[in-house]
mmCIF file of C-alpha atoms and ligand atoms in Angstrom:
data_model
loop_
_atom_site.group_PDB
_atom_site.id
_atom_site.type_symbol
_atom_site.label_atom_id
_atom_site.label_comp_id
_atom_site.label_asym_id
_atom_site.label_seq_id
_atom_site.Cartn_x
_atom_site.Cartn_y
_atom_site.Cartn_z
ATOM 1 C CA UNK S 49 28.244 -28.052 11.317
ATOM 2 C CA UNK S 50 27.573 -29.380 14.735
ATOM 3 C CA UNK S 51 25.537 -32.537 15.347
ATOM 4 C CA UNK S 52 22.251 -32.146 17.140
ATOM 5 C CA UNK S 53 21.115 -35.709 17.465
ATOM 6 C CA UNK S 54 18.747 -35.797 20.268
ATOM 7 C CA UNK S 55 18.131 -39.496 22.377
ATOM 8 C CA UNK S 56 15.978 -40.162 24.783
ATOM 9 C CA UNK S 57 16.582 -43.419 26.843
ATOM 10 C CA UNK S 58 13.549 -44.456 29.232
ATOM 11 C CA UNK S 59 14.254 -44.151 32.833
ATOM 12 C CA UNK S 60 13.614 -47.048 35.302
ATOM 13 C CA UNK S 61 9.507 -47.150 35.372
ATOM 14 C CA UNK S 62 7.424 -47.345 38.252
ATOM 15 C CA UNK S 63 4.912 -49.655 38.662
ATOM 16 C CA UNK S 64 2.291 -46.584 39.187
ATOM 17 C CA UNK S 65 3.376 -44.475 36.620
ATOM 18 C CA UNK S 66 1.225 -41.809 35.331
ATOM 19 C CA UNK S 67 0.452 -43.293 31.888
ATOM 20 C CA UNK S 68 -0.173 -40.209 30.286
ATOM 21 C CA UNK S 69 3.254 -38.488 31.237
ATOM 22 C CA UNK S 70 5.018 -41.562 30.312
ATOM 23 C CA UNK S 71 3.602 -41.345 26.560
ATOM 24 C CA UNK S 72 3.907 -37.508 26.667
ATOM 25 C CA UNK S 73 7.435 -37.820 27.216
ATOM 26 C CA UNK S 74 8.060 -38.379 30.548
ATOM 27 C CA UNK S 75 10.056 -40.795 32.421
ATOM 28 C CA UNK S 76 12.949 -40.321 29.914
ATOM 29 C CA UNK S 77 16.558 -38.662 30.022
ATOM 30 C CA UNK S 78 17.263 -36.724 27.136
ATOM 31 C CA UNK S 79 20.708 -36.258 25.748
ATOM 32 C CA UNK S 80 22.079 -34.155 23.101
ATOM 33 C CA UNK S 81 25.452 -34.794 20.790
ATOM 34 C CA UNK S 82 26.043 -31.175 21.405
ATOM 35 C CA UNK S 83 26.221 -31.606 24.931
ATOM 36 C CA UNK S 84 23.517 -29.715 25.591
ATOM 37 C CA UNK S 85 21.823 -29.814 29.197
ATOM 38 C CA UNK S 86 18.409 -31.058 28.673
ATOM 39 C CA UNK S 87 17.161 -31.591 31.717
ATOM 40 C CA UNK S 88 13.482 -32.546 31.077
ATOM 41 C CA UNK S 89 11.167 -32.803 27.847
ATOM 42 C CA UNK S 90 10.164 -29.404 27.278
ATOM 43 C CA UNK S 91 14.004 -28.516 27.061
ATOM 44 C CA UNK S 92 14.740 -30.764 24.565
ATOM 45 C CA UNK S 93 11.866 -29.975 22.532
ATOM 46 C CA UNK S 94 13.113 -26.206 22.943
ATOM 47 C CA UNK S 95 16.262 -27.317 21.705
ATOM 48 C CA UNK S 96 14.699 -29.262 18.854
ATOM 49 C CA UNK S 97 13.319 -26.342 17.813
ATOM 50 C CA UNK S 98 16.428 -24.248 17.985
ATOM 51 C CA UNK S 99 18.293 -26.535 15.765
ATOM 52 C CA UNK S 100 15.265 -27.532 13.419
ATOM 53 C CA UNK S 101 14.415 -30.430 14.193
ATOM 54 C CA UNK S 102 10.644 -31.872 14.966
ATOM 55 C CA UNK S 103 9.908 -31.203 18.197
ATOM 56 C CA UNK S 104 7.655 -34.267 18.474
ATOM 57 C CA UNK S 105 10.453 -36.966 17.554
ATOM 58 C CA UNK S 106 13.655 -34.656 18.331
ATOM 59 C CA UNK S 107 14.669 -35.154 15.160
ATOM 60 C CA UNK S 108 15.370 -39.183 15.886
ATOM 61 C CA UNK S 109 12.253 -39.923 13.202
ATOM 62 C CA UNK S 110 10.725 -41.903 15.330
ATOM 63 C CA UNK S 111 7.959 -41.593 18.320
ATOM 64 C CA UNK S 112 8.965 -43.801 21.584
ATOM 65 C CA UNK S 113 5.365 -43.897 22.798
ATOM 66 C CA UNK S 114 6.068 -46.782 25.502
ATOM 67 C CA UNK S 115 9.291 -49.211 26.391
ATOM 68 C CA UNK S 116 9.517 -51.832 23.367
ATOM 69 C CA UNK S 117 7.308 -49.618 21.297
ATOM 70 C CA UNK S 118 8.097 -47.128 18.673
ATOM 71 C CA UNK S 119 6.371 -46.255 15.301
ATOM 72 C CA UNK S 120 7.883 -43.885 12.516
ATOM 73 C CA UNK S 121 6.732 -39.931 13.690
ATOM 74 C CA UNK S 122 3.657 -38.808 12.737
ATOM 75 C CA UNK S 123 4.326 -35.143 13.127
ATOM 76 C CA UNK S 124 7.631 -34.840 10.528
ATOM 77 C CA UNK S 125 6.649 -37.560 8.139
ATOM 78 C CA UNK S 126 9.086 -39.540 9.534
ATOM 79 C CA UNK S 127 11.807 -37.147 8.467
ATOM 80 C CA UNK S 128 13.001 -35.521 11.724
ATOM 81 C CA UNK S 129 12.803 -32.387 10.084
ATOM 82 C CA UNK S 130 11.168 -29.166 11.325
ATOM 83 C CA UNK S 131 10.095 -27.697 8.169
ATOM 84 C CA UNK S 132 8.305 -31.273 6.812
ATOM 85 C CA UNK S 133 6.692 -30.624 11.063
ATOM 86 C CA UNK S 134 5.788 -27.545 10.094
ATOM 87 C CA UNK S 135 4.088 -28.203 6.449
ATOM 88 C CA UNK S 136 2.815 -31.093 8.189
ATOM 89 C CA UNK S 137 1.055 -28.236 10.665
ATOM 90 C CA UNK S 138 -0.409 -26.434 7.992
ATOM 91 C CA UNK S 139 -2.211 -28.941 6.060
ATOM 92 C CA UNK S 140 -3.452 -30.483 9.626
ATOM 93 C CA UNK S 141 -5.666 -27.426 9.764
ATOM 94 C CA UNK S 142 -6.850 -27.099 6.318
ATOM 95 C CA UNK S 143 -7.702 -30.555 6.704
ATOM 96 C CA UNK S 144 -9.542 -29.358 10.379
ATOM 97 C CA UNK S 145 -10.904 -26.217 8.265
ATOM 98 C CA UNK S 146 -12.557 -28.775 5.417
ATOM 99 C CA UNK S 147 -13.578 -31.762 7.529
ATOM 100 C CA UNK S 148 -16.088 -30.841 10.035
ATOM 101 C CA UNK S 149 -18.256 -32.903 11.891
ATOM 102 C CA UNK S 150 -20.865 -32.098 9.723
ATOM 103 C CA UNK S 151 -19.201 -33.804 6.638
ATOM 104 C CA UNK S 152 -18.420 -36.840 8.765
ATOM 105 C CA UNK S 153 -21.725 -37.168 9.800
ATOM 106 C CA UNK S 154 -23.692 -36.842 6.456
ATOM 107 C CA UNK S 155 -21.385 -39.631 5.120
ATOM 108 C CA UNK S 156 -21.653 -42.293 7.975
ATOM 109 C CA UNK S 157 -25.699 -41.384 8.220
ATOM 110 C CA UNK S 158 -26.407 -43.773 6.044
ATOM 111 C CA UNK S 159 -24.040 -46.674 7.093
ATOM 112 C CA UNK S 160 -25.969 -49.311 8.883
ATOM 113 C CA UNK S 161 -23.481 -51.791 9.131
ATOM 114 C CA UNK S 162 -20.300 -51.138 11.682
ATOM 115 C CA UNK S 163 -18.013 -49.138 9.531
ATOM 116 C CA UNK S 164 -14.042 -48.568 9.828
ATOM 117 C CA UNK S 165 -11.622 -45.583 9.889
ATOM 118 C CA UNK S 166 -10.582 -46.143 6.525
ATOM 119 C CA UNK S 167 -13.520 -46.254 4.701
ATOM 120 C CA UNK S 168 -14.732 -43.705 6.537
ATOM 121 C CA UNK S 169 -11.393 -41.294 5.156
ATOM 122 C CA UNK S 170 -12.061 -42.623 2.072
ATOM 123 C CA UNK S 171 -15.624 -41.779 1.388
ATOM 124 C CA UNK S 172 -14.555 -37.990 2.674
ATOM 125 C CA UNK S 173 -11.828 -38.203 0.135
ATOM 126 C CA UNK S 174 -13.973 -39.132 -2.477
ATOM 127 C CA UNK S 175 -17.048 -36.240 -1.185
ATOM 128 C CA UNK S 176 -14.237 -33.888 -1.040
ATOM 129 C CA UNK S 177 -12.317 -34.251 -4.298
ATOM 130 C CA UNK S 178 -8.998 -34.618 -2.577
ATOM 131 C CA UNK S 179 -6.264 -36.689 -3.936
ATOM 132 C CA UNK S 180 -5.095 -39.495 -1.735
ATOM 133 C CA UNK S 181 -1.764 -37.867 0.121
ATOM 134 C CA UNK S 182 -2.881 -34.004 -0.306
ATOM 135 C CA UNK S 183 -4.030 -33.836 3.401
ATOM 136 C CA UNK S 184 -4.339 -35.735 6.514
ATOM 137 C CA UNK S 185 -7.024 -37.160 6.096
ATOM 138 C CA UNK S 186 -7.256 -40.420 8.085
ATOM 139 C CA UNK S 187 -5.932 -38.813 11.345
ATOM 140 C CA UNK S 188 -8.816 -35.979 11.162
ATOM 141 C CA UNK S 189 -11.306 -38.237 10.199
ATOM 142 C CA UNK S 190 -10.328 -40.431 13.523
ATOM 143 C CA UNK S 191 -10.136 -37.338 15.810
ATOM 144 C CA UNK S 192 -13.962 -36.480 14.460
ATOM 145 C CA UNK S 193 -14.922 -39.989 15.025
ATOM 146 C CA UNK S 194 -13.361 -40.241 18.489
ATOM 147 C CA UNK S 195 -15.231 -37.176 19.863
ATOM 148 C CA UNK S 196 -18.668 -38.516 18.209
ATOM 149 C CA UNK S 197 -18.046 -41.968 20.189
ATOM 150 C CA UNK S 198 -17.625 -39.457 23.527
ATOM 151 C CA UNK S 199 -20.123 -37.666 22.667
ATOM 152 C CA UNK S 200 -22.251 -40.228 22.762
ATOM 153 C CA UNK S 201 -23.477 -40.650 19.345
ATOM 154 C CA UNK S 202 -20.919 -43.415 17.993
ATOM 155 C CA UNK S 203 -19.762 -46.956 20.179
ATOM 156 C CA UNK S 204 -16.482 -48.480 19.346
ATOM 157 C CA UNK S 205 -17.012 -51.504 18.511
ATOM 158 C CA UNK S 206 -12.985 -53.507 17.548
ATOM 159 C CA UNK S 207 -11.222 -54.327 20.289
ATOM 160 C CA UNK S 208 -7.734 -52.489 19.928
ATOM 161 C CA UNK S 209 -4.948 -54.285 18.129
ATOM 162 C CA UNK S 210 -2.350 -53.799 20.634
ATOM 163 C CA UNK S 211 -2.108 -53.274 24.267
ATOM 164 C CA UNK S 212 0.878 -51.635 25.340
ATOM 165 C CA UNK S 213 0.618 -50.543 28.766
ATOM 166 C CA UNK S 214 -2.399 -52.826 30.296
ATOM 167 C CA UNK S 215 -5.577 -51.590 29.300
ATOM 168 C CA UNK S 216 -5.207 -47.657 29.318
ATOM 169 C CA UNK S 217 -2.382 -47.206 26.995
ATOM 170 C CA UNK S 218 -4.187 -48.838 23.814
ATOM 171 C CA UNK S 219 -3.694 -49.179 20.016
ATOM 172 C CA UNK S 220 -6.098 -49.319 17.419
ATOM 173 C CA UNK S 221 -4.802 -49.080 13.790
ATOM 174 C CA UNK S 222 -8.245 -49.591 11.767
ATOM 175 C CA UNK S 223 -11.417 -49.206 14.543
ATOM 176 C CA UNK S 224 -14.721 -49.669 13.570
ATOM 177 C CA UNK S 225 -17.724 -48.290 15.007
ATOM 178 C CA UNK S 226 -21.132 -47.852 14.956
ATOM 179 C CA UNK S 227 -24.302 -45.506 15.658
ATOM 180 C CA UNK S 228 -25.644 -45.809 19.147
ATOM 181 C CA UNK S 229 -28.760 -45.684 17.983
ATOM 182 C CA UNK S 230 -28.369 -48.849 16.153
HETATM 183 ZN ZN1 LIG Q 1576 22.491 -29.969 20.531
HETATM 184 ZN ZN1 LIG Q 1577 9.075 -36.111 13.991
#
């Protein structure tokens, strides 16, 4: 069987890089065991996905989301693997399907105090019934908090735990926010 390891190794970067490309993948050459032309990002993701791999990581396991930064893929699990990407897919949207905004908003109603992500994903958890594991239920409860905070109705309140390209390429781990109306 032929190897299909994918590597990505970060160009020289500008000092006015687009931020956005660079953590969507630009910036980068792309190289495949196979010898395999891959002359941008969406070619290697194509080729990713031709040889089952996660088209998010390339099958390396891990995300490259800025130079001197990587954390284990989200989308495969960490596995690298196109099927666990897939599966991974699937229960994304059940979880979208059972946690709407509505659910996240009867449970923070009555939080007064400024109130984290992972309390937050627990309390659906526990309103839900859903063992800890079954879906993904931190990163939809954070993507349902995010768009209350731009829509207006929540204000981030932690400052984020790392900053790894000035101020516009943030992390937070474990925010905390709280009701503008507070
Ligand atoms: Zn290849
Ligand atoms: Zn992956």
């Amino acid at each position: 069987m032929e190897k299909h390891t994918i590597t990505a190794t970060w160009d020289e970067i500008p000092e006015d890089a687009d931020d956005l490309a660079l953590v969507r993948g630009g910036y980068r050459t792309y190289l495949c065991f196979c010898g395999k032309r891959l002359p941008d990002r969406a070619s290697a993701e194509l080729h990713a996905l031709e040889t089952q791999q996660c088209t998010a990581c390339l099958g390396s396991t891990t995300e490259d989301v800025v130079p001197g930064y990587s954390q284990t893929c989200t989308a495969c699990a960490g596995t690298g693997r196109r099927k666990v990407q897939v599966t991974w897919n699937l229960a994304y949207a059940e979880a979208e399907r059972m946690i709407t905004p509505d659910v996240v908003r009867t449970i923070i109603a009555p939080m007064r105090e400024p109130f984290r992500l992972s309390q937050v994903a627990d309390a659906v958890r526990d309103a839900l019934g859903l063992p800890v594991g079954r879906l993904p239920v931190g990163p939809r409860v954070r993507e349902i908090l995010r768009r209350l905070e731009a829509a207006g109705e929540l204000i981030l309140v932690s400052a984020p735990d790392e900053m790894l390209r000035g101020p516009s390429v943030v992390l937070y781990r474990d925010p905390y926010w709280q009701h503008a109306s507070d």
